[in-house]
Short mmCIF file of C-alpha atoms and ligand atoms in Angstrom, two decimals:
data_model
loop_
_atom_site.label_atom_id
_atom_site.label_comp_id
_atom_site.label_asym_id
_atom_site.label_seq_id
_atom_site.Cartn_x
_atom_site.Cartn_y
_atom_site.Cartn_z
CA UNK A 25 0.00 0.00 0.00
CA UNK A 26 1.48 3.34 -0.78
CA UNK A 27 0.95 6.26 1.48
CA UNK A 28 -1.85 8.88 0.14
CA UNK A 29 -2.94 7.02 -2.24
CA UNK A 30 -6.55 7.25 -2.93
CA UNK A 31 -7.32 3.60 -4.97
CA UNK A 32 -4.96 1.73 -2.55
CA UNK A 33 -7.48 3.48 0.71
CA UNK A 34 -10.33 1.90 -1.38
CA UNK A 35 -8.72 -1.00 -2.28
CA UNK A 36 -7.83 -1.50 1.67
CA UNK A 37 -11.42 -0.52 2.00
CA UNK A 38 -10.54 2.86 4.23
CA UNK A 39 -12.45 4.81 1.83
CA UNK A 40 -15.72 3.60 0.81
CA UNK A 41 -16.58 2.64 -3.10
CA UNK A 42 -19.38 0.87 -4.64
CA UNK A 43 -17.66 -2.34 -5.37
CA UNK A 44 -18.46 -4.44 -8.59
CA UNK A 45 -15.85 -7.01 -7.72
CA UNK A 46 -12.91 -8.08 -5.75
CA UNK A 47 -10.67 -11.21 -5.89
CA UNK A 48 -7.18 -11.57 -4.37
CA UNK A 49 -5.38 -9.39 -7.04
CA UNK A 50 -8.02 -6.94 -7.92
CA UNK A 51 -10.73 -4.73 -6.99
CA UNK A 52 -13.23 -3.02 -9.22
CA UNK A 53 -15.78 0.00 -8.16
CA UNK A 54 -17.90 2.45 -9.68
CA UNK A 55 -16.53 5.79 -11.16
CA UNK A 56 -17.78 8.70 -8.67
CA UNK A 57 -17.88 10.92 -11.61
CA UNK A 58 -19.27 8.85 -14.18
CA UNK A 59 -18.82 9.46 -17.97
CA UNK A 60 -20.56 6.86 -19.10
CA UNK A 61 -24.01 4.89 -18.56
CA UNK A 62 -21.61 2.29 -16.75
CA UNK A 63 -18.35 3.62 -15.56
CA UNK A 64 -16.28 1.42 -13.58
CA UNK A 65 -13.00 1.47 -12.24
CA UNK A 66 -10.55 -1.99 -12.36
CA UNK A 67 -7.26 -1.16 -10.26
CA UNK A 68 -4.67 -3.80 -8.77
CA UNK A 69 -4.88 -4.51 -5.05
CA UNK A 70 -0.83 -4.10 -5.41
CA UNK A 71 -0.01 -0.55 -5.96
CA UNK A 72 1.49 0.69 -9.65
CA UNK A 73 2.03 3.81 -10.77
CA UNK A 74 1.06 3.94 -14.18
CA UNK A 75 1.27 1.01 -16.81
CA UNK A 76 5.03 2.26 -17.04
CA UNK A 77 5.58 0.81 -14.05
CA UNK A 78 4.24 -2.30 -15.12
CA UNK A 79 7.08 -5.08 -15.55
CA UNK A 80 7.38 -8.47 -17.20
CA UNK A 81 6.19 -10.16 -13.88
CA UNK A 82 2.64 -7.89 -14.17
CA UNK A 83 1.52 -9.33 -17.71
CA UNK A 84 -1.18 -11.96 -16.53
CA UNK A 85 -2.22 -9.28 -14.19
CA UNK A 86 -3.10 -6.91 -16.39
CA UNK A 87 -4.67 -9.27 -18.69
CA UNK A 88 -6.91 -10.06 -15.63
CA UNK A 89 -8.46 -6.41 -15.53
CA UNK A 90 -9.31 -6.69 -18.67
CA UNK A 91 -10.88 -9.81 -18.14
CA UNK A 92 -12.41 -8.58 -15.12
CA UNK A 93 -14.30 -5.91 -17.45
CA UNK A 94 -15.48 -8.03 -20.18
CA UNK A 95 -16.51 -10.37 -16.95
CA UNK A 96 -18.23 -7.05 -15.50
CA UNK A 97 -19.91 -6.19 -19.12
CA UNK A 98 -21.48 -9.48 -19.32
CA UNK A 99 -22.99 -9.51 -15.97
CA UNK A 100 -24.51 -6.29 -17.11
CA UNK A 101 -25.81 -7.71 -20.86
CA UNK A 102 -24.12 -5.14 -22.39
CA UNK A 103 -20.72 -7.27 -23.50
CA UNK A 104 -22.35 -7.99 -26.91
CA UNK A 105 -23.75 -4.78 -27.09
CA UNK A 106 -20.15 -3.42 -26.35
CA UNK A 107 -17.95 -1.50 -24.08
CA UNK A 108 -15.35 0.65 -24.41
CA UNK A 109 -11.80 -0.32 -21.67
CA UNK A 110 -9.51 2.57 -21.58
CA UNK A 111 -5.96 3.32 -19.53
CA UNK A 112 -4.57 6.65 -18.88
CA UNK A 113 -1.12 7.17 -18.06
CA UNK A 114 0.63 10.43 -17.59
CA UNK A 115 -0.72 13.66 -16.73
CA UNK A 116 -0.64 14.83 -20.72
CA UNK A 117 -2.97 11.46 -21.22
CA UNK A 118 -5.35 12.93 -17.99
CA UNK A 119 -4.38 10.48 -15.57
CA UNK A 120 -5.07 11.80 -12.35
CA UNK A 121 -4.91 9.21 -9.68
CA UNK A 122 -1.55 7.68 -10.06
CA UNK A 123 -2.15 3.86 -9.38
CA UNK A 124 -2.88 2.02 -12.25
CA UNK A 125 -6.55 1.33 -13.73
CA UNK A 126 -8.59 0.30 -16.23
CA UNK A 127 -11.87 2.16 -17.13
P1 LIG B 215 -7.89 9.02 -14.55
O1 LIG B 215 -8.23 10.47 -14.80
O2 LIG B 215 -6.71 8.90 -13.60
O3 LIG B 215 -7.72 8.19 -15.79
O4 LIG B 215 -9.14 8.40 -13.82
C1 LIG B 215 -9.41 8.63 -12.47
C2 LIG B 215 -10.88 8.35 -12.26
O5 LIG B 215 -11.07 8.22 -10.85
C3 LIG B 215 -11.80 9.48 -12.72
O6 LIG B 215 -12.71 8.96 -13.68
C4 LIG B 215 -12.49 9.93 -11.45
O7 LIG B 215 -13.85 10.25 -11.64
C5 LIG B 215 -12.33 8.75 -10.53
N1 LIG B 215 -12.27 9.08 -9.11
C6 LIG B 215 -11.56 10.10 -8.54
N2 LIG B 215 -11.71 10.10 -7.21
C7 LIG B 215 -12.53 9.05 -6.93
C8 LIG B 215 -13.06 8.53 -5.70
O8 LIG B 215 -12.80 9.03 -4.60
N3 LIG B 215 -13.86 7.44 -5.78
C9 LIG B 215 -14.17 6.86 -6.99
N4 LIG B 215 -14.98 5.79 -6.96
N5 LIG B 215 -13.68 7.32 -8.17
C10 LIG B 215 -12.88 8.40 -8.13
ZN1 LIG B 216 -2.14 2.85 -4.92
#
């Protein structure tokens, strides 16, 4: 857990979140400002940066938030329909919570 970090307080559950799922390396919650008619958030429990921080050893778990959100779209009937996954990273990209996640 990294200190002030907003998704690792929800992921530890010290701030609340609508949770949409959680398994031992991931935690998914609604978007507080949605921009979408679903918006959710898919972060690692294990704190990252930005995808440049991810490393050789994160592959499989990155795969797995994506997997999470077709998972998430199908449970919501819109997976055929279609969804749209998207990662920020950098501020000139508009990330603004620096631990890594999938919308
Ligand atoms: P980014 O701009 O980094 O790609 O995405 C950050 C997202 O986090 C934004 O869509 C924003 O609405 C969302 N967000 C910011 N603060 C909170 C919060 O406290 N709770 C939740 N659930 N989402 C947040
Ligand atoms: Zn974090």
């Amino acid at each position: 857990m990294e200190e002030d970090c907003l998704f690792c307080k929800i992921v530890a559950g010290d701030i609340p979140a609508t949770l949409v799922h959680a398994d031992d390396r991931a935690v998914a919650f609604e978007d507080i400002n949605p921009q979408a008619p679903h918006h959710v958030l898919i972060v690692p429990r294990e704190h990252m940066d930005s995808l440049n921080d991810v490393s050789k050893g994160d592959e499989s778990l990155v795969g797995h938030l994506f997997r999470i959100a077709a998972q998430i779209a199908d449970q919501r009937g819109i997976g055929d329909a279609g969804f749209r996954t998207v990662i920020n990273t950098g501020p000139e990209a508009g990330q603004s919570v620096p631990h890594v996640h999938v919308h």
